[in-house]
Amino acid sequence: MRLWPQAWGAVQGAWRECFPLQGHDVARWFPGHMAKGLKKMQSSLKSVDCVIEVHDARIPFSGRNPLFQELLGLKPHLLVLNKMDLADLTEQQKIVQRLEEKGLNNVLFTNCVKDENVKQIVPKVMELIRCSYRYHRAENPEYCIMVVGVPNVGKSSLINSLRRQHLRTGKAARVGGEPGITRAVTSRIQVCERPLMFLLDTPGVLAPRIESVETGLKLALCGTVLDHLVGEETMADYLLYTLNRHGLFGYVQHYALANACDQIEWVLKNVAIKLRKTRKVKVLTGTGNVNVIQPDYAMAARDFLRTFRSGLLGQVMLDRDIIPAC
């Protein structure tokens, strides 16, 4: 197991004040289809009226690809913070305020699974286009919108949700629960009849270098980086650290644990026992090999992460520490 021994000494109620990041690095995840996708986006931009950037509402300040800023140029830009159902938005106004300070004046929170707030997107996009200095529609009554974002934040789900809302029709973009489902810039997909609007779905593109290890861990918890690149046990430990610091102890009831704990080894051991996830391990002794039953920590870590991603451990704001105090 890739666990961090520094964290094992915590006792109930004495939560870690910081997460030890030394000696750990987040692998680069910029495969060929990402680089090709970014070039294709740039070449398609001349026919685009507006850019919708989709990001995970649990990390409104972390992990957005800075290359998108160069890509956007002077095009109208709408930031859609998706998966709001999984995010703790009690400080939503402060989040919007912080984003406005960074120059992001057009922000919407959505849940594309249940189509929450999705109806606001087309009117907002039309408003942005009409206010654009490039607005000129005399010869072409249709609109083309490009959807960009890092992997697995719900870009394709947004397209499908818009089609349900405005066309009363089914899926047009393939979706999945892991990064890398969309691997190329797609042809135009109609999402609205009045106004006549088409969207371009694009592959998720991470920055070639993630800004920090902690940002990488947040991205990984939100499913934008493949788990094995970071390590599932490491991710589970960072998740436990985050939940305890924010006083979110839903995992205790969910797994019927005796108490909350900051020791990932103890938590995963008890999760494995609860789920009956064990494995046989051969141990060499003085009298020969002996089969020993041990908890399957990897399987327990996967279930811990899956439960978090499904919202069963409660709504979480991974960027809570970045939200301004006043």
mmCIF file of C-alpha atoms in Angstrom:
data_model
loop_
_atom_site.group_PDB
_atom_site.id
_atom_site.type_symbol
_atom_site.label_atom_id
_atom_site.label_comp_id
_atom_site.label_asym_id
_atom_site.label_seq_id
_atom_site.Cartn_x
_atom_site.Cartn_y
_atom_site.Cartn_z
ATOM 1 C CA MET A 1 0.000 0.000 0.000
ATOM 2 C CA ARG A 2 1.147 3.530 -0.766
ATOM 3 C CA LEU A 3 0.187 5.026 2.584
ATOM 4 C CA TRP A 4 1.755 7.938 4.381
ATOM 5 C CA PRO A 5 2.958 6.851 7.828
ATOM 6 C CA GLN A 6 3.049 10.463 9.066
ATOM 7 C CA ALA A 7 -0.752 10.390 9.178
ATOM 8 C CA TRP A 8 -1.101 7.222 11.212
ATOM 9 C CA GLY A 9 -0.470 8.815 14.569
ATOM 10 C CA ALA A 10 -3.729 10.759 14.629
ATOM 11 C CA VAL A 11 -6.317 9.903 17.247
ATOM 12 C CA GLN A 12 -10.063 10.418 17.262
ATOM 13 C CA GLY A 13 -10.872 14.143 17.211
ATOM 14 C CA ALA A 14 -7.254 15.211 16.539
ATOM 15 C CA TRP A 15 -7.569 15.846 12.827
ATOM 16 C CA ARG A 16 -4.554 16.617 10.690
ATOM 17 C CA GLU A 17 -4.043 20.323 10.043
ATOM 18 C CA CYS A 18 -2.198 19.688 6.786
ATOM 19 C CA PHE A 19 -1.668 16.818 4.395
ATOM 20 C CA PRO A 20 1.928 15.634 3.895
ATOM 21 C CA LEU A 21 2.760 16.145 0.224
ATOM 22 C CA GLN A 22 6.525 15.705 0.328
ATOM 23 C CA GLY A 23 7.934 12.921 -1.792
ATOM 24 C CA HIS A 24 4.751 12.527 -3.832
ATOM 25 C CA ASP A 25 4.069 13.732 -7.323
ATOM 26 C CA VAL A 26 1.082 13.680 -9.622
ATOM 27 C CA ALA A 27 1.863 11.938 -12.895
ATOM 28 C CA ARG A 28 1.457 13.919 -16.087
ATOM 29 C CA TRP A 29 -1.659 12.903 -17.968
ATOM 30 C CA PHE A 30 -1.547 14.577 -21.340
ATOM 31 C CA PRO A 31 -1.984 11.757 -23.891
ATOM 32 C CA GLY A 32 -1.925 12.257 -27.646
ATOM 33 C CA HIS A 33 -5.653 12.787 -28.040
ATOM 34 C CA MET A 34 -5.469 15.765 -25.650
ATOM 35 C CA ALA A 35 -2.782 17.558 -27.660
ATOM 36 C CA LYS A 36 -4.591 16.826 -30.926
ATOM 37 C CA GLY A 37 -7.896 17.909 -29.424
ATOM 38 C CA LEU A 38 -6.449 21.254 -28.309
ATOM 39 C CA LYS A 39 -5.113 21.944 -31.817
ATOM 40 C CA LYS A 40 -8.450 21.009 -33.334
ATOM 41 C CA MET A 41 -10.251 23.365 -30.934
ATOM 42 C CA GLN A 42 -8.003 26.209 -32.011
ATOM 43 C CA SER A 43 -8.603 25.529 -35.698
ATOM 44 C CA SER A 44 -12.399 25.343 -35.138
ATOM 45 C CA LEU A 45 -12.587 28.542 -33.113
ATOM 46 C CA LYS A 46 -13.118 30.859 -36.082
ATOM 47 C CA SER A 47 -16.609 29.427 -36.622
ATOM 48 C CA VAL A 48 -17.526 29.593 -32.907
ATOM 49 C CA ASP A 49 -19.749 32.338 -31.453
ATOM 50 C CA CYS A 50 -19.271 31.543 -27.751
ATOM 51 C CA VAL A 51 -17.279 29.185 -25.528
ATOM 52 C CA ILE A 52 -18.818 27.305 -22.607
ATOM 53 C CA GLU A 53 -16.208 26.069 -20.135
ATOM 54 C CA VAL A 54 -17.488 23.278 -17.879
ATOM 55 C CA HIS A 55 -15.795 22.577 -14.553
ATOM 56 C CA ASP A 56 -16.543 20.637 -11.367
ATOM 57 C CA ALA A 57 -18.416 22.691 -8.748
ATOM 58 C CA ARG A 58 -16.455 20.974 -5.949
ATOM 59 C CA ILE A 59 -13.227 22.625 -7.170
ATOM 60 C CA PRO A 60 -14.303 25.999 -8.594
ATOM 61 C CA PHE A 61 -10.817 27.491 -8.212
ATOM 62 C CA SER A 62 -8.558 24.488 -8.789
ATOM 63 C CA GLY A 63 -7.504 22.597 -11.879
ATOM 64 C CA ARG A 64 -8.941 24.762 -14.670
ATOM 65 C CA ASN A 65 -6.656 24.533 -17.681
ATOM 66 C CA PRO A 66 -4.833 27.877 -18.188
ATOM 67 C CA LEU A 67 -4.408 26.973 -21.877
ATOM 68 C CA PHE A 68 -8.145 27.596 -22.307
ATOM 69 C CA GLN A 69 -7.540 31.287 -21.655
ATOM 70 C CA GLU A 70 -5.303 31.445 -24.717
ATOM 71 C CA LEU A 71 -7.819 29.355 -26.663
ATOM 72 C CA LEU A 72 -10.764 31.562 -25.743
ATOM 73 C CA GLY A 73 -9.220 34.725 -27.075
ATOM 74 C CA LEU A 74 -11.917 37.376 -27.352
ATOM 75 C CA LYS A 75 -14.801 34.932 -27.664
ATOM 76 C CA PRO A 76 -17.690 35.338 -25.176
ATOM 77 C CA HIS A 77 -17.111 32.929 -22.306
ATOM 78 C CA LEU A 78 -19.521 31.233 -19.883
ATOM 79 C CA LEU A 79 -18.195 29.170 -16.961
ATOM 80 C CA VAL A 80 -20.566 26.339 -16.000
ATOM 81 C CA LEU A 81 -19.812 24.746 -12.618
ATOM 82 C CA ASN A 82 -21.438 21.345 -12.976
ATOM 83 C CA LYS A 83 -22.203 18.600 -10.438
ATOM 84 C CA MET A 84 -23.615 21.151 -8.011
ATOM 85 C CA ASP A 85 -25.514 18.289 -6.349
ATOM 86 C CA LEU A 86 -22.186 16.917 -5.068
ATOM 87 C CA ALA A 87 -20.824 20.289 -3.932
ATOM 88 C CA ASP A 88 -21.355 22.153 -0.676
ATOM 89 C CA LEU A 89 -22.590 25.518 -1.977
ATOM 90 C CA THR A 90 -23.366 27.201 1.348
ATOM 91 C CA GLU A 91 -20.718 29.781 0.387
ATOM 92 C CA GLN A 92 -21.911 30.126 -3.200
ATOM 93 C CA GLN A 93 -21.984 33.924 -3.149
ATOM 94 C CA LYS A 94 -18.384 34.072 -1.936
ATOM 95 C CA ILE A 95 -17.360 31.599 -4.640
ATOM 96 C CA VAL A 96 -18.939 33.787 -7.319
ATOM 97 C CA GLN A 97 -17.287 36.863 -5.788
ATOM 98 C CA ARG A 98 -13.855 35.226 -5.881
ATOM 99 C CA LEU A 99 -14.347 34.167 -9.506
ATOM 100 C CA GLU A 100 -15.432 37.688 -10.452
ATOM 101 C CA GLU A 101 -12.211 38.986 -8.942
ATOM 102 C CA LYS A 102 -10.407 36.681 -11.379
ATOM 103 C CA GLY A 103 -12.338 38.192 -14.284
ATOM 104 C CA LEU A 104 -14.998 35.474 -14.581
ATOM 105 C CA ASN A 105 -18.200 37.468 -14.602
ATOM 106 C CA ASN A 106 -20.505 34.866 -16.156
ATOM 107 C CA VAL A 107 -20.917 31.796 -13.967
ATOM 108 C CA LEU A 108 -23.748 29.252 -13.691
ATOM 109 C CA PHE A 109 -24.086 26.261 -11.346
ATOM 110 C CA THR A 110 -25.732 23.182 -12.858
ATOM 111 C CA ASN A 111 -26.628 19.559 -12.274
ATOM 112 C CA CYS A 112 -26.869 18.047 -15.735
ATOM 113 C CA VAL A 113 -28.075 14.688 -14.434
ATOM 114 C CA LYS A 114 -31.306 16.291 -13.195
ATOM 115 C CA ASP A 115 -31.245 19.239 -15.631
ATOM 116 C CA GLU A 116 -31.013 21.784 -12.782
ATOM 117 C CA ASN A 117 -30.379 25.365 -14.006
ATOM 118 C CA VAL A 118 -29.668 24.062 -17.528
ATOM 119 C CA LYS A 119 -32.497 26.168 -19.007
ATOM 120 C CA GLN A 120 -30.551 29.294 -18.056
ATOM 121 C CA ILE A 121 -27.678 28.447 -20.393
ATOM 122 C CA VAL A 122 -29.152 29.258 -23.821
ATOM 123 C CA PRO A 123 -30.539 32.686 -22.753
ATOM 124 C CA LYS A 124 -27.223 33.514 -21.071
ATOM 125 C CA VAL A 125 -25.238 32.470 -24.137
ATOM 126 C CA MET A 126 -27.474 34.586 -26.379
ATOM 127 C CA GLU A 127 -27.006 37.567 -24.088
ATOM 128 C CA LEU A 128 -23.218 37.178 -24.244
ATOM 129 C CA ILE A 129 -23.212 36.836 -28.024
ATOM 130 C CA ARG A 130 -25.396 39.905 -28.520
ATOM 131 C CA CYS A 131 -23.082 41.932 -26.291
ATOM 132 C CA SER A 132 -20.036 40.752 -28.229
ATOM 133 C CA TYR A 133 -18.405 43.305 -30.507
ATOM 134 C CA ARG A 134 -18.232 40.609 -33.204
ATOM 135 C CA TYR A 135 -21.983 40.084 -33.181
ATOM 136 C CA HIS A 136 -23.279 40.075 -36.763
ATOM 137 C CA ARG A 137 -25.951 37.593 -37.754
ATOM 138 C CA ALA A 138 -27.465 39.069 -40.903
ATOM 139 C CA GLU A 139 -26.125 36.351 -43.206
ATOM 140 C CA ASN A 140 -26.251 33.411 -40.779
ATOM 141 C CA PRO A 141 -29.142 32.819 -38.368
ATOM 142 C CA GLU A 142 -27.505 29.908 -36.523
ATOM 143 C CA TYR A 143 -25.099 29.850 -33.597
ATOM 144 C CA CYS A 144 -22.137 27.563 -32.893
ATOM 145 C CA ILE A 145 -20.961 27.075 -29.304
ATOM 146 C CA MET A 146 -17.805 25.214 -28.267
ATOM 147 C CA VAL A 147 -17.834 23.255 -24.992
ATOM 148 C CA VAL A 148 -14.429 22.897 -23.309
ATOM 149 C CA GLY A 149 -13.124 21.713 -19.953
ATOM 150 C CA VAL A 150 -10.844 19.260 -18.169
ATOM 151 C CA PRO A 151 -11.800 15.560 -18.338
ATOM 152 C CA ASN A 152 -14.944 14.126 -16.728
ATOM 153 C CA VAL A 153 -16.632 17.345 -15.605
ATOM 154 C CA GLY A 154 -19.817 16.733 -17.591
ATOM 155 C CA LYS A 155 -19.316 18.393 -20.987
ATOM 156 C CA SER A 156 -21.139 15.643 -22.894
ATOM 157 C CA SER A 157 -23.768 15.432 -20.148
ATOM 158 C CA LEU A 158 -24.397 19.157 -20.577
ATOM 159 C CA ILE A 159 -24.997 18.709 -24.299
ATOM 160 C CA ASN A 160 -27.407 15.841 -23.671
ATOM 161 C CA SER A 161 -29.196 17.846 -20.977
ATOM 162 C CA LEU A 162 -29.652 20.826 -23.319
ATOM 163 C CA ARG A 163 -31.121 18.523 -25.959
ATOM 164 C CA ARG A 164 -33.578 17.105 -23.416
ATOM 165 C CA GLN A 165 -34.612 20.597 -22.384
ATOM 166 C CA HIS A 166 -34.972 22.216 -25.803
ATOM 167 C CA LEU A 167 -35.478 19.406 -28.329
ATOM 168 C CA ARG A 168 -37.148 16.757 -26.139
ATOM 169 C CA THR A 169 -34.781 14.186 -27.572
ATOM 170 C CA GLY A 170 -32.208 11.691 -26.309
ATOM 171 C CA LYS A 171 -28.440 11.417 -26.098
ATOM 172 C CA ALA A 172 -26.199 12.723 -28.839
ATOM 173 C CA ALA A 173 -22.903 12.709 -26.940
ATOM 174 C CA ARG A 174 -21.365 9.667 -25.305
ATOM 175 C CA VAL A 175 -20.873 9.980 -21.538
ATOM 176 C CA GLY A 176 -19.057 7.966 -18.876
ATOM 177 C CA GLY A 177 -17.828 8.002 -15.291
ATOM 178 C CA GLU A 178 -14.135 8.219 -16.082
ATOM 179 C CA PRO A 179 -11.933 10.692 -17.966
ATOM 180 C CA GLY A 180 -11.199 10.255 -21.652
ATOM 181 C CA ILE A 181 -14.638 9.229 -22.985
ATOM 182 C CA THR A 182 -14.671 11.996 -25.620
ATOM 183 C CA ARG A 183 -11.395 11.708 -27.513
ATOM 184 C CA ALA A 184 -11.881 14.062 -30.450
ATOM 185 C CA VAL A 185 -13.681 17.274 -31.364
ATOM 186 C CA THR A 186 -17.065 16.103 -32.610
ATOM 187 C CA SER A 187 -19.174 17.395 -35.456
ATOM 188 C CA ARG A 188 -21.809 19.971 -34.572
ATOM 189 C CA ILE A 189 -24.672 18.751 -32.373
ATOM 190 C CA GLN A 190 -27.973 20.621 -32.409
ATOM 191 C CA VAL A 191 -29.218 21.531 -28.932
ATOM 192 C CA CYS A 192 -31.898 24.123 -29.649
ATOM 193 C CA GLU A 193 -34.350 25.033 -32.422
ATOM 194 C CA ARG A 194 -35.194 28.632 -31.467
ATOM 195 C CA PRO A 195 -32.642 30.034 -31.580
ATOM 196 C CA LEU A 196 -30.965 27.523 -33.898
ATOM 197 C CA MET A 197 -27.943 26.497 -31.862
ATOM 198 C CA PHE A 198 -25.260 23.854 -32.340
ATOM 199 C CA LEU A 199 -22.598 22.730 -29.857
ATOM 200 C CA LEU A 200 -19.164 21.269 -30.466
ATOM 201 C CA ASP A 201 -18.214 18.619 -27.896
ATOM 202 C CA THR A 202 -14.468 18.448 -27.228
ATOM 203 C CA PRO A 203 -12.139 16.070 -25.368
ATOM 204 C CA GLY A 204 -11.202 16.966 -21.824
ATOM 205 C CA VAL A 205 -7.803 18.636 -21.751
ATOM 206 C CA LEU A 206 -5.688 18.947 -18.633
ATOM 207 C CA ALA A 207 -2.746 21.322 -18.439
ATOM 208 C CA PRO A 208 0.493 19.551 -19.467
ATOM 209 C CA ARG A 209 1.684 20.167 -15.903
ATOM 210 C CA ILE A 210 -0.702 20.230 -12.952
ATOM 211 C CA GLU A 211 0.084 23.270 -10.804
ATOM 212 C CA SER A 212 0.588 21.433 -7.494
ATOM 213 C CA VAL A 213 0.332 18.016 -5.882
ATOM 214 C CA GLU A 214 -2.691 19.108 -3.848
ATOM 215 C CA THR A 215 -4.452 20.379 -6.974
ATOM 216 C CA GLY A 216 -3.715 17.017 -8.574
ATOM 217 C CA LEU A 217 -5.285 15.227 -5.610
ATOM 218 C CA LYS A 218 -8.419 17.376 -5.867
ATOM 219 C CA LEU A 219 -8.653 16.683 -9.596
ATOM 220 C CA ALA A 220 -8.195 12.985 -8.937
ATOM 221 C CA LEU A 221 -10.939 12.896 -6.284
ATOM 222 C CA CYS A 222 -13.294 14.540 -8.780
ATOM 223 C CA GLY A 223 -12.428 11.894 -11.369
ATOM 224 C CA THR A 224 -10.608 14.158 -13.814
ATOM 225 C CA VAL A 225 -7.357 12.170 -13.501
ATOM 226 C CA LEU A 226 -7.214 8.396 -13.770
ATOM 227 C CA ASP A 227 -7.044 6.964 -10.243
ATOM 228 C CA HIS A 228 -4.056 4.708 -10.797
ATOM 229 C CA LEU A 229 -1.856 7.681 -11.745
ATOM 230 C CA VAL A 230 -2.177 9.047 -8.219
ATOM 231 C CA GLY A 231 -2.818 5.843 -6.276
ATOM 232 C CA GLU A 232 -6.185 4.869 -4.872
ATOM 233 C CA GLU A 233 -4.963 4.507 -1.286
ATOM 234 C CA THR A 234 -3.303 7.928 -1.460
ATOM 235 C CA MET A 235 -6.533 9.430 -2.807
ATOM 236 C CA ALA A 236 -8.557 7.711 -0.086
ATOM 237 C CA ASP A 237 -6.222 9.167 2.535
ATOM 238 C CA TYR A 238 -6.588 12.689 1.111
ATOM 239 C CA LEU A 239 -10.359 12.234 1.018
ATOM 240 C CA LEU A 240 -10.399 11.094 4.664
ATOM 241 C CA TYR A 241 -8.258 14.108 5.602
ATOM 242 C CA THR A 242 -10.686 16.432 3.770
ATOM 243 C CA LEU A 243 -13.844 14.906 5.255
ATOM 244 C CA ASN A 244 -12.515 15.042 8.819
ATOM 245 C CA ARG A 245 -11.260 18.626 8.514
ATOM 246 C CA HIS A 246 -14.681 19.757 7.302
ATOM 247 C CA GLY A 247 -16.550 17.788 9.960
ATOM 248 C CA LEU A 248 -18.183 15.478 7.417
ATOM 249 C CA PHE A 249 -18.452 12.138 9.192
ATOM 250 C CA GLY A 250 -21.022 10.460 6.964
ATOM 251 C CA TYR A 251 -18.531 7.671 6.276
ATOM 252 C CA VAL A 252 -18.848 6.538 9.911
ATOM 253 C CA GLN A 253 -22.553 5.780 9.577
ATOM 254 C CA HIS A 254 -22.283 4.545 5.989
ATOM 255 C CA TYR A 255 -19.726 1.868 6.899
ATOM 256 C CA ALA A 256 -20.996 1.337 10.475
ATOM 257 C CA LEU A 257 -17.628 2.256 11.976
ATOM 258 C CA ALA A 258 -17.163 2.600 15.726
ATOM 259 C CA ASN A 259 -16.042 6.223 15.378
ATOM 260 C CA ALA A 260 -14.486 8.764 13.046
ATOM 261 C CA CYS A 261 -10.756 8.341 12.616
ATOM 262 C CA ASP A 262 -7.876 10.060 10.842
ATOM 263 C CA GLN A 263 -5.890 6.855 10.334
ATOM 264 C CA ILE A 264 -6.488 5.672 6.781
ATOM 265 C CA GLU A 265 -5.086 2.197 7.497
ATOM 266 C CA TRP A 266 -7.648 1.655 10.285
ATOM 267 C CA VAL A 267 -10.509 3.051 8.188
ATOM 268 C CA LEU A 268 -9.716 0.946 5.113
ATOM 269 C CA LYS A 269 -9.238 -2.173 7.230
ATOM 270 C CA ASN A 270 -12.681 -1.760 8.756
ATOM 271 C CA VAL A 271 -14.247 -0.891 5.408
ATOM 272 C CA ALA A 272 -12.763 -4.076 3.926
ATOM 273 C CA ILE A 273 -14.093 -6.163 6.809
ATOM 274 C CA LYS A 274 -17.524 -4.545 6.490
ATOM 275 C CA LEU A 275 -17.624 -5.284 2.751
ATOM 276 C CA ARG A 276 -16.042 -8.722 3.185
ATOM 277 C CA LYS A 277 -13.233 -7.745 0.859
ATOM 278 C CA THR A 278 -10.308 -9.948 1.822
ATOM 279 C CA ARG A 279 -7.494 -11.761 0.051
ATOM 280 C CA LYS A 280 -5.225 -14.687 0.756
ATOM 281 C CA VAL A 281 -1.560 -13.891 1.186
ATOM 282 C CA LYS A 282 1.213 -16.457 1.490
ATOM 283 C CA VAL A 283 3.508 -15.822 4.449
ATOM 284 C CA LEU A 284 6.826 -17.623 4.728
ATOM 285 C CA THR A 285 7.374 -19.075 8.209
ATOM 286 C CA GLY A 286 9.939 -21.379 9.734
ATOM 287 C CA THR A 287 7.706 -24.365 9.040
ATOM 288 C CA GLY A 288 6.757 -23.405 5.477
ATOM 289 C CA ASN A 289 4.231 -21.224 3.661
ATOM 290 C CA VAL A 290 1.050 -20.270 5.489
ATOM 291 C CA ASN A 291 -2.018 -18.706 3.858
ATOM 292 C CA VAL A 292 -3.135 -15.654 5.808
ATOM 293 C CA ILE A 293 -6.416 -13.798 5.225
ATOM 294 C CA GLN A 294 -5.831 -10.048 5.008
ATOM 295 C CA PRO A 295 -8.151 -7.097 4.319
ATOM 296 C CA ASP A 296 -8.069 -5.973 0.690
ATOM 297 C CA TYR A 297 -7.063 -2.349 1.196
ATOM 298 C CA ALA A 298 -7.163 -1.557 -2.533
ATOM 299 C CA MET A 299 -10.777 -2.738 -2.884
ATOM 300 C CA ALA A 300 -11.742 -0.837 0.255
ATOM 301 C CA ALA A 301 -10.117 2.338 -1.112
ATOM 302 C CA ARG A 302 -12.003 1.978 -4.404
ATOM 303 C CA ASP A 303 -15.330 1.654 -2.600
ATOM 304 C CA PHE A 304 -14.509 4.610 -0.338
ATOM 305 C CA LEU A 305 -13.798 6.762 -3.416
ATOM 306 C CA ARG A 306 -16.844 5.500 -5.337
ATOM 307 C CA THR A 307 -19.098 6.299 -2.384
ATOM 308 C CA PHE A 308 -17.705 9.818 -2.186
ATOM 309 C CA ARG A 309 -18.206 10.388 -5.917
ATOM 310 C CA SER A 310 -21.816 9.281 -5.725
ATOM 311 C CA GLY A 311 -22.511 11.846 -2.998
ATOM 312 C CA LEU A 312 -23.269 9.273 -0.275
ATOM 313 C CA LEU A 313 -20.700 10.842 2.061
ATOM 314 C CA GLY A 314 -22.364 14.237 1.738
ATOM 315 C CA GLN A 315 -21.754 17.391 -0.275
ATOM 316 C CA VAL A 316 -18.125 18.509 -0.264
ATOM 317 C CA MET A 317 -16.284 21.698 -1.199
ATOM 318 C CA LEU A 318 -12.676 20.644 -1.843
ATOM 319 C CA ASP A 319 -11.670 24.289 -2.391
ATOM 320 C CA ARG A 320 -13.112 25.444 0.944
ATOM 321 C CA ASP A 321 -9.749 26.793 2.109
ATOM 322 C CA ILE A 322 -9.568 29.084 -0.950
ATOM 323 C CA ILE A 323 -12.983 30.701 -0.374
ATOM 324 C CA PRO A 324 -12.439 34.212 1.049
ATOM 325 C CA ALA A 325 -13.278 34.588 4.726
ATOM 326 C CA CYS A 326 -15.273 37.757 4.197
#
